[in-house]
Tab-separated table of C-alpha atoms in Angstrom:
chain	number	residue	atom	x	y	z
A	1	UNK	CA	-13.687	118.131	104.759
A	2	UNK	CA	-10.486	116.334	103.691
A	3	UNK	CA	-7.540	118.698	103.447
A	4	UNK	CA	-3.923	118.352	102.363
A	5	UNK	CA	-2.840	116.931	105.711
A	6	UNK	CA	-5.519	114.267	105.443
A	7	UNK	CA	-4.264	113.449	101.951
A	8	UNK	CA	-0.778	112.908	103.360
A	9	UNK	CA	-2.228	110.763	106.137
A	10	UNK	CA	-3.965	108.565	103.544
A	11	UNK	CA	-0.749	108.262	101.562
A	12	UNK	CA	1.301	107.305	104.621
A	13	UNK	CA	-1.239	104.687	105.672
A	14	UNK	CA	-1.363	103.300	102.130
A	15	UNK	CA	2.435	102.857	102.099
A	16	UNK	CA	2.313	101.119	105.456
A	17	UNK	CA	-0.436	98.774	104.296
A	18	UNK	CA	1.647	97.926	101.205
A	19	UNK	CA	4.629	97.140	103.419
A	20	UNK	CA	2.485	94.915	105.645
A	21	UNK	CA	0.697	93.121	102.786
A	22	UNK	CA	3.060	90.096	102.716
A	23	UNK	CA	2.271	89.355	106.356
A	24	UNK	CA	-1.548	89.280	106.004
A	25	UNK	CA	-2.164	91.159	109.255
A	26	UNK	CA	-3.709	94.353	107.865
A	27	UNK	CA	-6.319	95.172	105.193
A	28	UNK	CA	-4.965	94.735	101.677
A	29	UNK	CA	-4.363	98.109	99.966
A	30	UNK	CA	-5.798	98.421	96.465
A	31	UNK	CA	-5.664	102.067	95.402
A	32	UNK	CA	-4.656	105.509	96.621
A	33	UNK	CA	-6.082	108.378	94.585
A	34	UNK	CA	-5.414	112.100	94.659
A	35	UNK	CA	-5.413	114.481	91.666
A	36	UNK	CA	-7.469	115.012	89.550
A	37	UNK	CA	-10.127	113.761	91.948
A	38	UNK	CA	-11.942	116.377	94.084
A	39	UNK	CA	-10.747	114.690	97.289
A	40	UNK	CA	-8.069	112.117	98.101
A	41	UNK	CA	-9.212	108.586	98.785
A	42	UNK	CA	-7.940	105.105	99.560
A	43	UNK	CA	-9.497	101.767	98.661
A	44	UNK	CA	-8.625	98.773	100.828
A	45	UNK	CA	-9.907	95.311	101.596
A	46	UNK	CA	-13.217	95.268	103.471
A	47	UNK	CA	-12.832	93.369	106.743
A	48	UNK	CA	-16.066	91.512	107.592
A	49	UNK	CA	-17.410	92.182	111.069
A	50	UNK	CA	-18.009	95.212	113.249
A	51	UNK	CA	-15.897	97.567	115.385
A	52	UNK	CA	-15.736	96.828	119.078
A	53	UNK	CA	-17.406	99.094	121.598
A	54	UNK	CA	-15.085	100.377	124.317
A	55	UNK	CA	-16.800	98.290	126.993
A	56	UNK	CA	-16.192	95.137	124.920
A	57	UNK	CA	-12.413	95.480	124.752
A	58	UNK	CA	-11.638	93.831	128.095
A	59	UNK	CA	-13.912	90.886	127.221
A	60	UNK	CA	-12.017	90.300	123.961
A	61	UNK	CA	-8.452	90.583	125.264
A	62	UNK	CA	-7.462	87.048	124.229
A	63	UNK	CA	-8.370	87.725	120.596
A	64	UNK	CA	-6.755	91.192	120.742
A	65	UNK	CA	-3.546	89.740	122.170
A	66	UNK	CA	-3.465	87.141	119.421
A	67	UNK	CA	-3.457	89.930	116.828
A	68	UNK	CA	-0.911	92.046	118.694
A	69	UNK	CA	1.417	89.078	119.120
A	70	UNK	CA	1.296	88.483	115.369
A	71	UNK	CA	2.786	91.953	114.951
A	72	UNK	CA	5.715	90.980	117.157
A	73	UNK	CA	6.490	87.983	114.940
A	74	UNK	CA	7.375	90.262	112.004
A	75	UNK	CA	11.155	90.767	111.589
A	76	UNK	CA	11.801	94.439	112.267
A	77	UNK	CA	14.983	94.556	110.181
A	78	UNK	CA	13.029	93.345	107.140
A	79	UNK	CA	10.169	95.778	107.692
A	80	UNK	CA	12.558	98.724	108.066
A	81	UNK	CA	13.607	98.245	104.448
A	82	UNK	CA	10.075	98.901	103.194
A	83	UNK	CA	8.605	102.287	102.309
A	84	UNK	CA	6.386	103.429	105.165
A	85	UNK	CA	8.553	101.995	107.923
A	86	UNK	CA	12.069	103.037	106.931
A	87	UNK	CA	14.104	104.043	109.969
A	88	UNK	CA	17.695	103.814	111.121
A	89	UNK	CA	16.714	102.906	114.681
A	90	UNK	CA	18.130	99.579	115.858
A	91	UNK	CA	17.184	99.543	119.545
A	92	UNK	CA	14.908	101.137	122.117
A	93	UNK	CA	17.912	103.258	123.082
A	94	UNK	CA	17.710	104.868	119.632
A	95	UNK	CA	13.937	105.246	120.067
A	96	UNK	CA	14.405	107.097	123.388
A	97	UNK	CA	16.997	109.428	121.841
A	98	UNK	CA	14.736	110.192	118.883
A	99	UNK	CA	11.770	110.780	121.176
A	100	UNK	CA	13.705	113.344	123.234
A	101	UNK	CA	14.862	115.040	120.027
A	102	UNK	CA	11.315	115.170	118.655
A	103	UNK	CA	9.861	116.623	121.875
A	104	UNK	CA	12.662	119.188	122.053
A	105	UNK	CA	11.907	120.260	118.480
A	106	UNK	CA	8.212	120.672	119.279
A	107	UNK	CA	9.085	122.655	122.391
A	108	UNK	CA	11.338	124.988	120.372
A	109	UNK	CA	8.532	125.551	117.847
A	110	UNK	CA	6.153	126.363	120.705
A	111	UNK	CA	8.631	128.833	122.210
A	112	UNK	CA	9.141	130.577	118.858
A	113	UNK	CA	5.390	131.001	118.410
A	114	UNK	CA	4.349	131.892	121.952
A	115	UNK	CA	7.568	132.923	123.693
A	116	UNK	CA	9.369	131.426	126.648
A	117	UNK	CA	7.326	130.469	129.707
A	118	UNK	CA	7.721	128.737	133.041
A	119	UNK	CA	6.228	125.584	131.536
A	120	UNK	CA	8.575	125.514	128.533
A	121	UNK	CA	11.585	126.111	130.807
A	122	UNK	CA	10.495	123.284	133.107
A	123	UNK	CA	9.993	120.893	130.191
A	124	UNK	CA	13.374	121.841	128.763
A	125	UNK	CA	15.017	120.993	132.092
A	126	UNK	CA	13.220	117.627	132.175
A	127	UNK	CA	14.488	116.864	128.674
A	128	UNK	CA	18.046	117.807	129.704
A	129	UNK	CA	17.859	115.447	132.679
A	130	UNK	CA	16.426	112.668	130.521
A	131	UNK	CA	19.108	113.131	127.880
A	132	UNK	CA	21.929	113.101	130.439
A	133	UNK	CA	20.451	110.047	132.164
A	134	UNK	CA	20.299	108.209	128.855
A	135	UNK	CA	23.947	109.034	128.124
A	136	UNK	CA	25.059	107.878	131.562
A	137	UNK	CA	23.048	104.665	131.359
A	138	UNK	CA	23.603	103.709	127.730
A	139	UNK	CA	23.073	99.994	128.477
A	140	UNK	CA	19.682	100.551	130.106
A	141	UNK	CA	17.796	99.607	126.921
A	142	UNK	CA	20.428	97.162	125.694
A	143	UNK	CA	18.098	94.158	125.807
A	144	UNK	CA	14.970	96.044	124.761
A	145	UNK	CA	14.326	95.217	121.096
A	146	UNK	CA	12.174	97.309	118.819
A	147	UNK	CA	8.938	95.952	117.388
A	148	UNK	CA	6.021	96.815	115.138
A	149	UNK	CA	3.213	98.604	116.957
A	150	UNK	CA	-0.206	99.590	115.642
A	151	UNK	CA	-0.244	102.803	117.668
A	152	UNK	CA	-3.974	103.538	117.495
A	153	UNK	CA	-5.773	100.844	119.470
A	154	UNK	CA	-9.022	102.589	120.225
A	155	UNK	CA	-11.981	100.237	120.154
A	156	UNK	CA	-13.061	101.418	116.680
A	157	UNK	CA	-9.762	100.200	115.237
A	158	UNK	CA	-10.534	96.623	116.273
A	159	UNK	CA	-12.929	94.651	114.090
A	160	UNK	CA	-14.660	91.628	115.623
A	161	UNK	CA	-15.084	89.146	112.773
A	162	UNK	CA	-17.818	86.488	112.458
A	163	UNK	CA	-15.160	83.953	113.541
A	164	UNK	CA	-14.670	85.923	116.802
A	165	UNK	CA	-11.208	87.025	115.702
A	166	UNK	CA	-9.908	90.578	115.975
A	167	UNK	CA	-8.627	92.309	112.832
A	168	UNK	CA	-6.935	95.689	113.134
A	169	UNK	CA	-7.735	98.679	110.904
A	170	UNK	CA	-6.672	102.370	110.900
A	171	UNK	CA	-2.930	101.793	110.492
A	172	UNK	CA	-1.859	105.409	109.896
A	173	UNK	CA	0.012	105.582	113.237
A	174	UNK	CA	1.747	102.209	112.897
A	175	UNK	CA	5.504	102.422	113.387
A	176	UNK	CA	8.671	100.722	114.586
A	177	UNK	CA	8.931	101.556	118.269
A	178	UNK	CA	9.167	100.245	121.817
A	179	UNK	CA	6.529	97.467	121.935
A	180	UNK	CA	5.779	98.230	125.583
A	181	UNK	CA	4.035	101.448	124.514
A	182	UNK	CA	1.400	99.395	122.668
A	183	UNK	CA	-0.330	97.955	125.726
A	184	UNK	CA	-0.077	101.164	127.723
A	185	UNK	CA	-1.845	102.914	124.840
A	186	UNK	CA	-4.413	100.106	124.594
A	187	UNK	CA	-5.244	100.435	128.286
A	188	UNK	CA	-5.365	104.241	128.164
A	189	UNK	CA	-7.564	104.508	125.065
A	190	UNK	CA	-10.076	101.984	126.383
A	191	UNK	CA	-10.388	103.010	130.031
A	192	UNK	CA	-8.554	100.011	131.472
A	193	UNK	CA	-5.980	101.885	133.555
A	194	UNK	CA	-7.500	100.548	136.786
A	195	UNK	CA	-8.647	97.168	135.469
A	196	UNK	CA	-6.114	94.985	137.279
A	197	UNK	CA	-7.221	91.623	135.784
A	198	UNK	CA	-6.922	93.030	132.250
A	199	UNK	CA	-3.577	94.707	132.942
A	200	UNK	CA	-2.220	91.494	134.443
A	201	UNK	CA	-3.303	89.507	131.394
A	202	UNK	CA	-1.645	92.031	129.075
A	203	UNK	CA	1.604	91.927	131.031
A	204	UNK	CA	1.696	88.125	131.083
A	205	UNK	CA	0.590	87.392	127.510
A	206	UNK	CA	1.898	90.224	125.324
A	207	UNK	CA	5.035	89.054	123.510
A	208	UNK	CA	6.247	92.617	123.147
A	209	UNK	CA	7.213	92.516	126.828
A	210	UNK	CA	9.212	89.286	126.626
A	211	UNK	CA	12.544	91.097	126.634
A	212	UNK	CA	11.514	93.992	128.894
């Protein structure tokens, strides 16, 4: 069943696809429909090919890296002006601050619903330490630029085309963020945490780590 939250998810992805359309890295968005239809829907370009299986990801890293590096070639400042990616963040320092703020907000919501607990107190202390550390080391992320990340690199989001290229789909979690989180997510979602050859290739070839 598609509910209101799914409708919003479709809308957000549609806006992101519209913002990315000039760069030809994501499926072209054609139509987002809601009322008076019985369920929300989105029509996009059909990418020829098939989704990867999880065990195929490591064998297709070169093609995956080619796609991910294309994302890093997009000017962040230009993308931030477009609906779907608007943000006032200008550095990974801003990203870290916003992340702490977001987690703290979620923790406060949890405490209001379920009451204080040892776990919530411990997490609150960790956030305090992180926040103070960030203030005391404000230059730590000085040379860490933001970048576009896909944010949902499970194997089913990667289409292997007849030309043996990788095209990315499922862009609802795409955002402006710390590019380093992209490959850690890729490894985690596809069981490559202990695959040293694959991790080494990612670290050496991913352009999102150039300044890290």
